[in-house]
Amino acid sequence: MDPLASLLYEVRSDGALFSRNILAPPWSIRFAGGTPLAVVTMLRGSGWVVPGGDAAPVALGPGDVALVTGAEPFSVTDDAHAGTPPFYVVHPGHCTTADGEDISDDVILGLRTCANAPGGTTLLLTGSYQVDGRVSERLIGGLPRVLVVHQDDGKTGPILELTDNEISRDDPGQQAVLDRLLDLLLLSTLREWFARPEADPPAWYRALGDPVAGRVLRLIHDRPARPWTVTTLAEEAGVSRATLARRFGDLVGEPPMTYLTGWRLALAADLLARTDATVESIARQVGYQSAFGLSVAFKRVYGIRPSEHRATTAPVG
């Protein structure tokens, strides 16, 4: 499994908050803090993502898909400079008015569908993601604040069409269907964006095309439990230790053993949060000889012991 596949495998939607919005100018939708990843799609019409802070607004046209990362608030609006009050505010798990009240029935047109004007010419699809786990953070942390895949022909693709059709249905298992559609939309958007010449993907993604660094990245992700050293990784890549250290450092931005440690600890953190396996068992799964060895590395990098991490991330109930 290549690094992109192994990272994306862990980024999954669970109870995604979807909204289909029929809008007429002026309009604005606010995403409150605490949403680490959001998908914004213009099914019809145009608008702007306003990231906040010093970041410039990003234009969206028909069929465009934007991913917005980070827990800071942002807005989507028809006019980036008008300062239009939000039609509603998206919080983790629910939506409110700008004053913090639950959305009133007069803006709800149907299931998961809101409108400030039922005949509005803009059709906007939004989905908010709750991203959990250290593995997911390694992917999200390497992405820009806003990335956009533009549809040059102005048409929505089959995934968007299917999502638009499914969002207003209430069949058995509908939430699971929507979660998987959001996953598919995320994966396809990232893959297409990574492939575009104007993209600025994470260093590890660019390194995948290198015969030395890419080979070592795949080895680390495929077999993290092996007792890797710079020497054994260099032998597998067919180069000297010095060549590996130089190529990997230049392309990935850190030494191979530092990357290996980060990947092992991210895997361990997620196993601690999601399974009942013992610390000893998890340590061996990710390449440490003992629970003590994992605990020392875990405390050095994350500032807490594995048992403390498990206590703070265990599901409630």
Coordinates of N, CA and C in Angstrom, one line a residue, residues 85-309:
P85 N -24.3 38.9 6.5 CA -24.4 38.1 7.6 C -24.7 36.6 7.2
P86 N -24.3 35.7 8.0 CA -24.5 34.3 7.6 C -26.0 33.9 7.6
F87 N -26.3 33.2 6.6 CA -27.7 32.6 6.5 C -27.9 31.6 7.6
Y88 N -26.8 30.8 7.9 CA -26.8 29.9 9.1 C -25.3 29.6 9.3
V89 N -25.0 29.0 10.5 CA -23.7 28.7 10.9 C -23.6 27.1 11.2
V90 N -22.6 26.5 10.6 CA -22.4 25.1 10.7 C -21.4 24.9 11.9
H91 N -21.9 24.1 12.9 CA -21.1 23.7 14.0 C -20.8 22.2 13.9
P92 N -19.9 21.7 14.6 CA -19.7 20.2 14.6 C -21.0 19.5 15.1
G93 N -21.6 18.9 14.1 CA -22.8 18.1 14.5 C -24.1 18.8 14.3
H94 N -24.2 20.1 14.2 CA -25.5 20.8 14.0 C -25.3 22.1 13.4
C95 N -26.4 22.8 13.1 CA -26.4 24.1 12.5 C -27.3 25.0 13.3
T96 N -26.9 26.3 13.3 CA -27.7 27.3 14.1 C -27.8 28.6 13.2
T97 N -28.6 29.5 13.7 CA -28.6 30.8 13.1 C -27.4 31.6 13.6
A98 N -27.2 32.8 13.0 CA -26.0 33.6 13.5 C -26.1 33.9 14.9
D99 N -27.3 33.9 15.5 CA -27.4 34.2 16.9 C -27.3 33.0 17.8
G100 N -27.0 31.9 17.2 CA -26.9 30.7 18.0 C -28.1 29.8 18.3
E101 N -29.2 30.2 17.7 CA -30.5 29.5 17.8 C -30.5 28.4 16.8
D102 N -31.3 27.3 17.1 CA -31.5 26.3 16.1 C -32.2 26.8 14.9
I103 N -31.8 26.3 13.7 CA -32.4 26.8 12.5 C -33.9 26.6 12.5
S104 N -34.6 27.7 12.2 CA -36.0 27.7 12.2 C -36.6 27.0 11.0
D105 N -37.8 26.5 11.1 CA -38.4 25.8 10.0 C -38.6 26.6 8.7
D106 N -38.6 27.9 8.8 CA -38.8 28.7 7.6 C -37.6 28.7 6.6
V107 N -36.4 28.2 7.0 CA -35.3 28.1 6.1 C -35.0 26.6 5.7
I108 N -35.8 25.7 6.3 CA -35.6 24.3 5.9 C -36.6 23.9 4.9
L109 N -36.1 23.6 3.7 CA -37.0 23.3 2.6 C -37.4 21.8 2.5
G110 N -36.5 21.0 3.0 CA -36.7 19.5 3.0 C -35.6 18.9 3.8
L111 N -35.5 17.6 3.7 CA -34.5 16.8 4.4 C -33.1 17.2 4.0
R112 N -32.3 17.7 4.9 CA -30.9 18.2 4.6 C -30.8 19.3 3.5
T113 N -31.9 20.0 3.3 CA -32.0 21.0 2.3 C -32.5 22.3 3.0
C114 N -31.7 23.4 2.8 CA -32.1 24.7 3.3 C -32.2 25.7 2.1
A115 N -32.9 26.7 2.3 CA -33.1 27.7 1.2 C -33.4 29.1 1.8
N116 N -32.7 30.1 1.3 CA -33.2 31.5 1.6 C -34.1 32.0 0.5
A117 N -34.2 31.2 -0.6 CA -35.2 31.5 -1.6 C -35.4 30.2 -2.4
P118 N -36.5 29.6 -2.3 CA -36.7 28.3 -3.0 C -36.4 28.3 -4.5
G119 N -36.5 29.5 -5.1 CA -36.2 29.6 -6.5 C -34.9 30.1 -6.8
G120 N -34.0 30.1 -5.9 CA -32.6 30.6 -6.0 C -31.8 29.9 -7.1
T121 N -31.0 30.7 -7.8 CA -30.2 30.1 -8.9 C -28.9 29.4 -8.5
T122 N -28.5 29.6 -7.2 CA -27.3 28.9 -6.7 C -27.7 27.7 -5.9
L123 N -27.0 26.6 -6.3 CA -27.1 25.3 -5.5 C -25.8 24.9 -5.0
L124 N -25.7 24.9 -3.7 CA -24.4 24.7 -3.0 C -24.5 23.5 -2.1
L125 N -23.6 22.6 -2.2 CA -23.5 21.4 -1.4 C -22.3 21.5 -0.4
T126 N -22.6 21.3 0.9 CA -21.5 21.4 1.9 C -21.5 20.1 2.7
G127 N -20.4 19.7 3.1 CA -20.2 18.5 4.0 C -19.1 18.7 5.0
S128 N -19.3 18.5 6.2 CA -18.3 18.7 7.2 C -17.8 17.4 7.8
Y129 N -16.6 17.3 8.0 CA -15.9 16.0 8.4 C -15.3 16.2 9.8
Q130 N -15.5 15.2 10.6 CA -14.8 15.1 11.9 C -13.6 14.1 11.7
V131 N -12.4 14.7 11.6 CA -11.2 13.9 11.3 C -10.6 13.5 12.6
D132 N -10.5 12.2 12.9 CA -9.9 11.7 14.1 C -8.7 10.9 13.8
G133 N -7.7 10.9 14.7 CA -6.5 10.1 14.6 C -5.3 10.8 14.1
R134 N -4.2 10.3 14.6 CA -2.9 10.9 14.2 C -2.5 10.6 12.7
V135 N -3.0 9.4 12.2 CA -2.7 9.1 10.8 C -3.4 10.1 9.9
S136 N -4.7 10.4 10.2 CA -5.4 11.4 9.4 C -4.8 12.7 9.5
E137 N -4.3 13.1 10.7 CA -3.6 14.4 10.9 C -2.4 14.6 10.0
R138 N -1.7 13.5 9.7 CA -0.5 13.5 8.9 C -0.9 13.9 7.4
L139 N -2.1 13.5 7.0 CA -2.5 13.9 5.7 C -3.1 15.3 5.7
I140 N -4.0 15.6 6.6 CA -4.6 16.9 6.6 C -3.6 18.0 6.9
G141 N -2.7 17.7 7.8 CA -1.7 18.8 8.1 C -0.8 19.1 7.0
G142 N -0.7 18.3 5.9 CA 0.1 18.6 4.8 C -0.6 19.3 3.6
L143 N -1.9 19.6 3.8 CA -2.7 20.2 2.8 C -2.8 21.7 3.0
P144 N -3.0 22.5 1.9 CA -3.2 23.9 2.1 C -4.5 24.2 2.8
R145 N -4.7 25.5 3.2 CA -6.0 25.8 3.9 C -7.2 25.6 3.0
V146 N -7.0 26.0 1.7 CA -8.1 25.8 0.7 C -7.5 25.2 -0.5
L147 N -8.0 24.1 -1.0 CA -7.6 23.6 -2.3 C -8.9 23.4 -3.1
V148 N -8.8 23.7 -4.4 CA -9.9 23.6 -5.3 C -9.6 22.8 -6.6
V149 N -10.5 22.0 -6.9 CA -10.4 21.3 -8.2 C -11.5 21.9 -9.1
H150 N -11.1 22.6 -10.1 CA -12.0 23.3 -11.0 C -12.4 22.4 -12.1
Q151 N -13.7 22.5 -12.4 CA -14.3 21.8 -13.5 C -14.3 22.7 -14.7
D152 N -13.4 22.5 -15.6 CA -13.2 23.4 -16.8 C -14.5 23.5 -17.6
D153 N -15.2 22.4 -17.7 CA -16.4 22.4 -18.5 C -17.7 22.9 -17.8
G154 N -17.5 23.2 -16.5 CA -18.6 23.7 -15.7 C -19.7 22.7 -15.4
K155 N -19.4 21.4 -15.6 CA -20.4 20.4 -15.3 C -20.0 19.6 -14.1
T156 N -21.0 19.1 -13.4 CA -20.7 18.3 -12.2 C -20.5 16.8 -12.7
G157 N -19.6 16.1 -12.0 CA -19.2 14.8 -12.3 C -20.3 13.8 -11.7
P158 N -20.1 12.5 -12.0 CA -21.1 11.5 -11.6 C -21.2 11.4 -10.1
I159 N -20.0 11.6 -9.4 CA -20.1 11.5 -7.9 C -21.0 12.6 -7.3
L160 N -20.8 13.8 -7.8 CA -21.6 14.9 -7.4 C -23.1 14.7 -7.7
E161 N -23.3 14.2 -8.9 CA -24.7 14.0 -9.3 C -25.4 13.0 -8.3
L162 N -24.7 11.9 -8.0 CA -25.2 10.9 -7.2 C -25.4 11.4 -5.8
T163 N -24.4 12.2 -5.3 CA -24.6 12.8 -3.9 C -25.8 13.7 -3.9
D164 N -26.0 14.5 -4.9 CA -27.1 15.4 -4.9 C -28.4 14.7 -4.9
N165 N -28.5 13.5 -5.6 CA -29.7 12.7 -5.6 C -29.9 12.0 -4.3
E166 N -28.9 11.7 -3.6 CA -29.0 10.9 -2.4 C -29.2 11.8 -1.1
I167 N -28.9 13.0 -1.2 CA -28.8 13.8 0.0 C -30.3 14.1 0.6
S168 N -31.2 14.1 -0.3 CA -32.6 14.4 0.2 C -33.4 13.1 0.4
R169 N -32.8 12.0 0.3 CA -33.5 10.7 0.6 C -33.4 10.3 2.1
D170 N -34.3 9.5 2.5 CA -34.3 9.1 3.9 C -34.6 7.6 4.0
D171 N -33.9 6.8 3.1 CA -34.0 5.4 3.1 C -33.2 4.8 4.2
P172 N -33.5 3.5 4.6 CA -32.7 2.8 5.6 C -31.2 2.9 5.2
G173 N -30.4 3.1 6.2 CA -29.0 3.2 6.0 C -28.5 4.4 5.3
Q174 N -29.3 5.5 5.2 CA -29.0 6.6 4.4 C -27.7 7.4 4.9
Q175 N -27.6 7.5 6.2 CA -26.4 8.2 6.7 C -25.1 7.5 6.3
A176 N -25.1 6.1 6.3 CA -23.9 5.4 5.9 C -23.7 5.6 4.4
V177 N -24.7 5.7 3.6 CA -24.5 6.0 2.2 C -23.9 7.4 2.0
L178 N -24.4 8.4 2.7 CA -23.9 9.7 2.6 C -22.4 9.8 3.1
D179 N -22.1 9.1 4.1 CA -20.7 9.1 4.6 C -19.8 8.5 3.6
R180 N -20.2 7.4 2.9 CA -19.3 6.8 1.9 C -19.2 7.7 0.7
L181 N -20.3 8.4 0.3 CA -20.2 9.3 -0.8 C -19.3 10.5 -0.5
L182 N -19.3 11.0 0.7 CA -18.4 12.0 1.1 C -17.0 11.5 1.1
D183 N -16.7 10.3 1.5 CA -15.4 9.7 1.4 C -14.9 9.7 0.0
L184 N -15.8 9.2 -0.9 CA -15.5 9.1 -2.3 C -15.2 10.4 -2.9
L185 N -16.0 11.4 -2.5 CA -15.8 12.8 -3.0 C -14.5 13.3 -2.6
L186 N -14.1 13.1 -1.3 CA -12.8 13.5 -0.8 C -11.7 12.9 -1.5
L187 N -11.7 11.5 -1.6 CA -10.6 10.8 -2.3 C -10.4 11.2 -3.7
S188 N -11.5 11.3 -4.5 CA -11.4 11.7 -5.9 C -10.9 13.1 -6.0
T189 N -11.3 14.0 -5.2 CA -10.9 15.4 -5.2 C -9.4 15.5 -4.9
L190 N -8.9 14.8 -3.9 CA -7.5 14.8 -3.5 C -6.7 14.2 -4.6
R191 N -7.1 13.1 -5.2 CA -6.3 12.4 -6.2 C -6.2 13.3 -7.4
E192 N -7.3 14.0 -7.8 CA -7.3 14.8 -9.0 C -6.4 16.1 -8.7
W193 N -6.5 16.6 -7.5 CA -5.7 17.8 -7.2 C -4.2 17.5 -7.2
F194 N -3.9 16.4 -6.6 CA -2.5 16.0 -6.5 C -1.9 15.9 -7.9
A195 N -2.7 15.5 -8.9 CA -2.2 15.2 -10.2 C -2.1 16.5 -11.1
R196 N -2.6 17.6 -10.6 CA -2.6 18.8 -11.4 C -1.3 19.6 -11.2
P197 N -0.8 20.2 -12.3 CA 0.5 20.8 -12.2 C 0.6 22.0 -11.3
E198 N -0.6 22.7 -11.1 CA -0.6 23.9 -10.2 C -0.7 23.5 -8.7
A199 N -0.9 22.2 -8.4 CA -1.0 21.8 -7.0 C 0.3 21.9 -6.3
D200 N 0.2 22.0 -5.0 CA 1.4 22.0 -4.1 C 1.2 20.9 -3.1
P201 N 1.3 19.7 -3.5 CA 1.1 18.6 -2.6 C 2.1 18.4 -1.5
P202 N 1.9 17.7 -0.4 CA 2.9 17.5 0.6 C 4.2 16.9 0.0
A203 N 5.3 17.1 0.7 CA 6.6 16.7 0.3 C 6.6 15.2 0.1
W204 N 6.0 14.4 1.0 CA 6.0 13.0 0.9 C 5.3 12.5 -0.4
Y205 N 4.3 13.2 -0.8 CA 3.6 12.8 -2.1 C 4.5 13.0 -3.3
R206 N 5.2 14.2 -3.3 CA 6.1 14.5 -4.4 C 7.2 13.4 -4.5
A207 N 7.6 13.0 -3.3 CA 8.7 12.0 -3.2 C 8.4 10.7 -3.7
L208 N 7.1 10.4 -3.8 CA 6.7 9.0 -4.3 C 7.2 8.7 -5.7
G209 N 7.4 9.7 -6.5 CA 7.8 9.5 -7.8 C 9.3 9.3 -7.9
D210 N 10.1 9.4 -6.8 CA 11.5 9.2 -6.9 C 11.8 7.7 -6.6
P211 N 12.7 7.2 -7.4 CA 13.0 5.7 -7.3 C 13.6 5.3 -5.9
V212 N 14.2 6.3 -5.3 CA 14.9 6.0 -4.0 C 13.9 6.3 -2.9
A213 N 13.6 7.6 -2.7 CA 12.7 8.0 -1.6 C 11.3 7.3 -1.7
G214 N 10.8 7.2 -2.9 CA 9.5 6.6 -3.1 C 9.5 5.1 -2.6
R215 N 10.6 4.4 -3.0 CA 10.7 3.0 -2.6 C 10.8 2.9 -1.1
V216 N 11.5 3.8 -0.4 CA 11.6 3.7 1.0 C 10.3 4.1 1.7
L217 N 9.6 5.1 1.2 CA 8.3 5.4 1.8 C 7.4 4.2 1.7
R218 N 7.3 3.5 0.6 CA 6.4 2.4 0.5 C 6.9 1.2 1.4
L219 N 8.1 1.0 1.6 CA 8.6 0.0 2.5 C 8.2 0.3 4.0
I220 N 8.3 1.6 4.3 CA 7.9 2.0 5.7 C 6.4 1.8 5.9
H221 N 5.6 2.2 5.0 CA 4.2 2.1 5.1 C 3.7 0.7 5.0
D222 N 4.4 -0.1 4.2 CA 3.9 -1.5 4.0 C 4.3 -2.4 5.3
R223 N 5.5 -2.1 5.8 CA 6.1 -3.0 6.8 C 6.7 -2.2 8.0
P224 N 5.9 -1.4 8.7 CA 6.4 -0.6 9.8 C 7.0 -1.4 10.9
A225 N 6.6 -2.6 11.1 CA 7.1 -3.4 12.2 C 8.5 -4.0 12.0
R226 N 9.0 -4.0 10.8 CA 10.3 -4.5 10.5 C 11.4 -3.7 11.3
P227 N 12.5 -4.3 11.7 CA 13.5 -3.5 12.4 C 14.4 -2.7 11.5
W228 N 13.8 -1.7 10.9 CA 14.5 -1.0 9.8 C 15.6 -0.1 10.4
T229 N 16.7 0.0 9.7 CA 17.8 0.9 10.0 C 18.0 1.6 8.6
V230 N 18.8 2.7 8.7 CA 19.2 3.4 7.5 C 19.9 2.4 6.5
T231 N 20.7 1.5 7.1 CA 21.4 0.6 6.3 C 20.5 -0.4 5.6
T232 N 19.5 -1.0 6.3 CA 18.6 -1.9 5.6 C 17.7 -1.2 4.6
L233 N 17.3 0.0 4.9 CA 16.5 0.7 4.0 C 17.3 1.0 2.7
A234 N 18.5 1.4 2.9 CA 19.4 1.8 1.8 C 19.6 0.5 0.9
E235 N 19.8 -0.6 1.5 CA 20.0 -1.9 0.8 C 18.8 -2.2 0.0
E236 N 17.6 -2.1 0.5 CA 16.4 -2.4 -0.2 C 16.2 -1.4 -1.4
A237 N 16.7 -0.2 -1.2 CA 16.5 0.8 -2.3 C 17.7 0.7 -3.3
G238 N 18.7 0.0 -3.0 CA 19.8 -0.2 -3.9 C 20.8 1.0 -4.0
V239 N 20.9 1.7 -2.9 CA 21.8 2.8 -2.8 C 22.6 2.8 -1.5
S240 N 23.6 3.7 -1.4 CA 24.3 3.8 -0.2 C 23.5 4.6 0.9
R241 N 24.0 4.4 2.1 CA 23.4 5.1 3.2 C 23.4 6.6 3.0
A242 N 24.5 7.1 2.5 CA 24.7 8.6 2.3 C 23.7 9.1 1.2
T243 N 23.6 8.3 0.1 CA 22.6 8.7 -1.0 C 21.2 8.7 -0.5
L244 N 20.8 7.6 0.3 CA 19.5 7.6 0.8 C 19.2 8.8 1.8
A245 N 20.1 9.0 2.7 CA 19.9 10.1 3.6 C 19.7 11.5 2.9
R246 N 20.6 11.7 1.8 CA 20.5 12.9 1.1 C 19.2 13.0 0.3
R247 N 18.9 12.0 -0.5 CA 17.7 12.0 -1.3 C 16.4 12.1 -0.5
F248 N 16.3 11.3 0.5 CA 15.1 11.3 1.3 C 15.0 12.6 2.1
G249 N 16.0 13.1 2.6 CA 16.0 14.4 3.3 C 15.6 15.5 2.4
D250 N 16.2 15.6 1.2 CA 15.9 16.7 0.3 C 14.4 16.6 -0.2
L251 N 13.9 15.4 -0.4 CA 12.5 15.3 -1.0 C 11.4 15.3 0.1
V252 N 11.6 14.6 1.2 CA 10.6 14.5 2.2 C 10.7 15.5 3.2
G253 N 11.9 16.1 3.5 CA 12.1 17.1 4.4 C 12.5 16.7 5.8
E254 N 12.8 15.4 6.0 CA 13.2 14.9 7.2 C 14.0 13.6 7.0
P255 N 14.8 13.1 7.9 CA 15.6 11.9 7.7 C 14.6 10.7 7.7
P256 N 15.0 9.6 7.0 CA 14.1 8.4 6.9 C 13.8 7.9 8.3
M257 N 14.7 7.8 9.2 CA 14.3 7.2 10.5 C 13.4 8.1 11.3
T258 N 13.5 9.5 11.1 CA 12.5 10.4 11.7 C 11.1 10.2 11.2
Y259 N 11.1 10.0 9.9 CA 9.8 9.7 9.2 C 9.2 8.4 9.7
L260 N 10.1 7.4 9.8 CA 9.6 6.1 10.3 C 9.1 6.2 11.7
T261 N 9.8 6.9 12.6 CA 9.3 7.0 13.9 C 7.9 7.7 14.0
G262 N 7.8 8.8 13.2 CA 6.5 9.5 13.2 C 5.4 8.6 12.7
W263 N 5.6 7.8 11.7 CA 4.6 6.9 11.1 C 4.2 5.8 12.2
R264 N 5.3 5.2 12.8 CA 5.0 4.2 13.8 C 4.2 4.8 15.0
L265 N 4.5 5.9 15.4 CA 3.8 6.5 16.6 C 2.4 6.9 16.2
A266 N 2.2 7.4 14.9 CA 0.8 7.7 14.5 C 0.0 6.5 14.5
L267 N 0.5 5.4 13.9 CA -0.2 4.1 13.9 C -0.5 3.7 15.4
A268 N 0.4 3.8 16.2 CA 0.2 3.3 17.6 C -0.8 4.2 18.3
A269 N -0.8 5.5 18.1 CA -1.8 6.4 18.7 C -3.2 6.0 18.3
D270 N -3.4 5.7 17.0 CA -4.7 5.3 16.5 C -5.1 3.9 17.0
L271 N -4.2 3.0 17.1 CA -4.5 1.7 17.7 C -4.9 1.8 19.1
L272 N -4.3 2.6 19.9 CA -4.6 2.8 21.3 C -6.0 3.4 21.4
A273 N -6.4 4.3 20.5 CA -7.7 4.9 20.6 C -8.8 4.0 20.1
R274 N -8.5 3.1 19.2 CA -9.6 2.4 18.5 C -9.7 0.9 18.8
T275 N -8.7 0.4 19.5 CA -8.7 -1.0 19.9 C -8.5 -1.2 21.4
D276 N -8.7 -2.5 21.8 CA -8.4 -2.8 23.2 C -7.1 -3.6 23.3
A277 N -6.3 -3.6 22.3 CA -5.0 -4.3 22.3 C -4.1 -3.7 23.4
T278 N -3.3 -4.6 24.0 CA -2.4 -4.1 25.0 C -1.3 -3.2 24.4
V279 N -0.7 -2.4 25.3 CA 0.3 -1.5 24.8 C 1.5 -2.4 24.3
E280 N 1.7 -3.5 25.0 CA 2.8 -4.4 24.5 C 2.5 -4.9 23.1
S281 N 1.3 -5.4 22.9 CA 0.9 -5.9 21.5 C 1.0 -4.8 20.5
I282 N 0.6 -3.6 20.8 CA 0.6 -2.5 19.8 C 2.1 -2.1 19.5
A283 N 2.9 -2.1 20.6 CA 4.3 -1.8 20.4 C 4.9 -2.7 19.3
R284 N 4.6 -4.0 19.4 CA 5.2 -5.0 18.5 C 4.6 -4.8 17.1
Q285 N 3.3 -4.5 17.0 CA 2.7 -4.3 15.7 C 3.4 -3.1 14.9
V286 N 3.8 -2.1 15.6 CA 4.4 -0.9 14.9 C 5.9 -0.9 14.9
G287 N 6.6 -1.9 15.5 CA 8.0 -1.9 15.3 C 8.8 -1.7 16.6
Y288 N 8.2 -1.7 17.7 CA 9.0 -1.5 19.0 C 9.1 -2.9 19.7
Q289 N 10.2 -3.1 20.3 CA 10.5 -4.4 21.0 C 9.7 -4.6 22.2
S290 N 9.2 -3.5 22.8 CA 8.5 -3.6 24.1 C 7.6 -2.4 24.3
A291 N 6.7 -2.6 25.3 CA 5.9 -1.5 25.7 C 6.7 -0.3 26.2
F292 N 7.8 -0.6 26.9 CA 8.6 0.4 27.4 C 9.2 1.3 26.3
G293 N 9.7 0.6 25.3 CA 10.3 1.4 24.1 C 9.3 2.3 23.5
L294 N 8.1 1.8 23.3 CA 7.0 2.6 22.7 C 6.7 3.7 23.6
S295 N 6.6 3.5 24.9 CA 6.2 4.5 25.8 C 7.2 5.7 25.8
V296 N 8.5 5.3 25.8 CA 9.5 6.4 25.8 C 9.4 7.2 24.6
A297 N 9.3 6.6 23.4 CA 9.2 7.4 22.2 C 7.9 8.2 22.1
F298 N 6.8 7.6 22.6 CA 5.5 8.2 22.6 C 5.5 9.5 23.5
K299 N 6.1 9.3 24.6 CA 6.2 10.5 25.6 C 7.1 11.6 25.0
R300 N 8.1 11.2 24.3 CA 9.0 12.2 23.8 C 8.4 13.0 22.7
V301 N 7.6 12.4 21.8 CA 7.0 13.1 20.7 C 5.6 13.7 21.1
Y302 N 4.8 13.0 21.8 CA 3.4 13.5 22.1 C 3.3 14.1 23.5
G303 N 4.2 13.9 24.3 CA 4.2 14.5 25.6 C 3.4 13.8 26.7
I304 N 2.8 12.7 26.3 CA 2.0 11.8 27.3 C 2.4 10.4 27.0
R305 N 2.1 9.5 28.0 CA 2.3 8.1 27.9 C 1.2 7.5 27.1
P306 N 1.4 6.3 26.5 CA 0.4 5.6 25.7 C -0.9 5.4 26.5
S307 N -0.8 5.0 27.7 CA -2.0 4.8 28.6 C -2.8 6.1 28.7
E308 N -2.1 7.2 28.9 CA -2.8 8.5 29.0 C -3.5 8.9 27.7
H309 N -2.9 8.6 26.6 CA -3.5 8.9 25.3 C -4.8 8.0 25.2

